[in-house]
């Protein structure tokens, strides 16, 4: 947003003086790297590799979210046990009064997005999101649509791929990771070839060694902190930054992706880590900018800048936009004028 100041919501009640979550200037030391989308490490043909996505490229540093000014926020009428707690939303959950913005999501909605997932899995996903969405302010129709468009591409239609696939061929390793281009003999040693399965742990430890806060290959950090979660988080420093965000927004969540290696591979941990990444990188602010292709691309560039899946993520957004009835939401007028523009013009 190019305006010199952040607009406030004219209908935000007690929180009307609070800015709409504009980014601060404090940089995050190391953003999430670009990498292949996760997929199950099942046996594949020797010619197939995870989609290369220039993992060595660095994305622009993100900013931490602006802190709340402490103004009172309305409570969510659908927050269950948390109904008496503040919604903690920079736009106070629904500034123009849309009941769907602050509503919990349903298994039926998710079935339209994750078309091959089991009912039990969809129930888990819905419960995990509903537990924490107010705390991470993913509480407008448009924000939900953008969030789940990205998650759909990251975990697939079955919601099974919560860890990065390192099942690379020898040539795939050299074509994707600088380490293996510089050390082709190790690509031959650890990569998949005729009669040889890929040594995925060895690959991860070398591909991500001495990067993103990881130690050397012998430390095991590359494999431990490879891409995991509903938005594939990668690197020790990124895991720590996201855990700090979880602790800030949702203390007592029961999720600790640093202390408990398996937490991020659970539905709850994978979801909450994705939410932490989302707010840490100010993606609610980007989501508020609109429902156009350029708005989806702007978010994709933060989630996985060099991915080849920009088109797929826009396709997913077309689905999630319908699922969450974005065109019917009064926070989005359907004519290309987004919420931030409308609030600026109302000043």
Tab-separated table of C-alpha atoms in Angstrom, residues 74-209:
chain	number	residue	atom	x	y	z
A	74	UNK	CA	-15.523	-7.248	19.820
A	75	UNK	CA	-15.937	-10.880	20.718
A	76	UNK	CA	-16.769	-13.604	18.255
A	77	UNK	CA	-20.279	-14.985	18.708
A	78	UNK	CA	-19.160	-18.312	17.274
A	79	UNK	CA	-15.929	-18.794	19.181
A	80	UNK	CA	-17.248	-21.513	21.464
A	81	UNK	CA	-15.345	-21.603	24.728
A	82	UNK	CA	-13.516	-18.427	23.700
A	83	UNK	CA	-16.706	-16.427	23.114
A	84	UNK	CA	-15.945	-14.054	25.979
A	85	UNK	CA	-12.430	-13.315	24.746
A	86	UNK	CA	-11.559	-10.435	22.393
A	87	UNK	CA	-11.445	-11.284	18.709
A	88	UNK	CA	-8.051	-9.502	18.554
A	89	UNK	CA	-8.563	-8.439	14.955
A	90	UNK	CA	-7.158	-5.324	13.332
A	91	UNK	CA	-10.378	-5.042	11.330
A	92	UNK	CA	-12.452	-6.247	14.271
A	93	UNK	CA	-13.463	-9.419	12.472
A	94	UNK	CA	-16.053	-7.891	10.118
A	95	UNK	CA	-15.979	-4.097	9.789
A	96	UNK	CA	-19.013	-3.980	7.479
A	97	UNK	CA	-21.090	-6.516	9.378
A	98	UNK	CA	-20.766	-9.789	7.442
A	99	UNK	CA	-21.761	-12.729	9.683
A	100	UNK	CA	-19.796	-15.199	7.531
A	101	UNK	CA	-16.517	-13.386	8.180
A	102	UNK	CA	-16.492	-14.394	11.838
A	103	UNK	CA	-18.221	-17.746	11.389
A	104	UNK	CA	-16.425	-21.024	11.897
A	105	UNK	CA	-15.701	-23.022	8.767
A	106	UNK	CA	-17.418	-26.348	8.113
A	107	UNK	CA	-16.451	-29.775	6.879
A	108	UNK	CA	-18.786	-29.250	3.924
A	109	UNK	CA	-16.930	-26.115	2.856
A	110	UNK	CA	-13.594	-27.892	3.076
A	111	UNK	CA	-14.893	-30.813	1.001
A	112	UNK	CA	-15.153	-28.430	-1.953
A	113	UNK	CA	-11.495	-27.457	-1.536
A	114	UNK	CA	-9.834	-30.738	-0.497
A	115	UNK	CA	-11.861	-32.968	-2.773
A	116	UNK	CA	-10.071	-36.252	-2.034
A	117	UNK	CA	-9.743	-35.939	1.735
A	118	UNK	CA	-11.649	-38.221	4.101
A	119	UNK	CA	-14.466	-36.884	6.249
A	120	UNK	CA	-12.402	-37.537	9.367
A	121	UNK	CA	-9.487	-35.540	7.963
A	122	UNK	CA	-11.761	-32.649	6.983
A	123	UNK	CA	-13.258	-32.589	10.470
A	124	UNK	CA	-9.747	-32.390	11.950
A	125	UNK	CA	-8.811	-29.538	9.615
A	126	UNK	CA	-11.987	-27.604	10.403
A	127	UNK	CA	-11.499	-28.059	14.144
A	128	UNK	CA	-7.867	-26.925	13.972
A	129	UNK	CA	-8.737	-23.810	11.987
A	130	UNK	CA	-11.753	-22.933	14.122
A	131	UNK	CA	-9.721	-23.215	17.307
A	132	UNK	CA	-7.276	-20.505	16.276
A	133	UNK	CA	-8.559	-18.384	13.384
A	134	UNK	CA	-9.591	-15.427	15.546
A	135	UNK	CA	-6.245	-15.412	17.303
A	136	UNK	CA	-4.442	-15.083	13.959
A	137	UNK	CA	-7.086	-12.736	12.530
A	138	UNK	CA	-7.930	-14.898	9.510
A	139	UNK	CA	-11.462	-13.746	10.114
A	140	UNK	CA	-12.920	-12.265	6.942
A	141	UNK	CA	-14.311	-14.133	3.952
A	142	UNK	CA	-11.504	-12.795	1.778
A	143	UNK	CA	-8.734	-13.725	4.208
A	144	UNK	CA	-10.111	-17.258	4.551
A	145	UNK	CA	-10.280	-17.614	0.757
A	146	UNK	CA	-6.679	-16.506	0.280
A	147	UNK	CA	-5.399	-18.666	3.144
A	148	UNK	CA	-7.028	-21.862	1.956
A	149	UNK	CA	-6.068	-21.274	-1.694
A	150	UNK	CA	-2.427	-21.377	-0.616
A	151	UNK	CA	-2.901	-24.306	1.759
A	152	UNK	CA	-4.653	-26.319	-0.952
A	153	UNK	CA	-1.588	-26.105	-3.189
A	154	UNK	CA	0.815	-26.827	-0.345
A	155	UNK	CA	-0.849	-30.006	0.984
A	156	UNK	CA	-2.843	-31.255	-2.011
A	157	UNK	CA	-6.426	-32.525	-2.323
A	158	UNK	CA	-5.997	-35.242	0.334
A	159	UNK	CA	-4.287	-33.146	3.049
A	160	UNK	CA	-1.655	-35.835	3.447
A	161	UNK	CA	1.533	-34.101	2.361
A	162	UNK	CA	2.684	-32.326	5.519
A	163	UNK	CA	6.417	-32.888	4.917
A	164	UNK	CA	8.610	-31.934	1.980
A	165	UNK	CA	9.369	-34.715	-0.466
A	166	UNK	CA	13.130	-35.134	-0.966
A	167	UNK	CA	12.801	-38.081	-3.388
A	168	UNK	CA	15.109	-36.610	-6.037
A	169	UNK	CA	16.903	-38.326	-8.871
A	170	UNK	CA	20.615	-37.707	-9.387
A	171	UNK	CA	19.928	-35.198	-12.158
A	172	UNK	CA	17.100	-33.650	-10.172
A	173	UNK	CA	19.450	-32.920	-7.278
A	174	UNK	CA	21.984	-31.215	-9.506
A	175	UNK	CA	19.263	-29.234	-11.243
A	176	UNK	CA	17.623	-28.056	-8.027
A	177	UNK	CA	20.221	-27.593	-5.289
A	178	UNK	CA	23.495	-25.690	-5.522
A	179	UNK	CA	25.115	-28.060	-3.020
A	180	UNK	CA	24.666	-31.003	-5.357
A	181	UNK	CA	25.747	-29.031	-8.421
A	182	UNK	CA	28.965	-28.270	-6.556
A	183	UNK	CA	29.261	-31.867	-5.306
A	184	UNK	CA	28.021	-34.082	-8.165
A	185	UNK	CA	29.609	-37.161	-6.654
A	186	UNK	CA	27.278	-36.805	-3.660
A	187	UNK	CA	24.311	-36.390	-5.983
A	188	UNK	CA	25.255	-39.768	-7.474
A	189	UNK	CA	25.698	-41.247	-4.011
A	190	UNK	CA	22.387	-40.100	-2.500
A	191	UNK	CA	20.071	-39.431	-5.447
A	192	UNK	CA	17.577	-41.846	-6.926
A	193	UNK	CA	18.792	-43.853	-9.894
A	194	UNK	CA	18.125	-47.221	-11.476
A	195	UNK	CA	18.376	-49.796	-8.696
A	196	UNK	CA	18.978	-47.136	-6.013
A	197	UNK	CA	16.393	-45.391	-3.846
A	198	UNK	CA	16.971	-41.780	-2.862
A	199	UNK	CA	18.478	-41.286	0.586
A	200	UNK	CA	16.032	-38.535	1.499
A	201	UNK	CA	17.469	-37.770	4.936
A	202	UNK	CA	21.000	-37.398	3.565
A	203	UNK	CA	19.662	-35.196	0.768
A	204	UNK	CA	17.796	-32.919	3.168
A	205	UNK	CA	20.757	-32.582	5.500
A	206	UNK	CA	23.001	-31.481	2.631
A	207	UNK	CA	20.552	-29.382	0.623
A	208	UNK	CA	19.689	-27.198	3.616
A	209	UNK	CA	23.009	-27.296	5.506
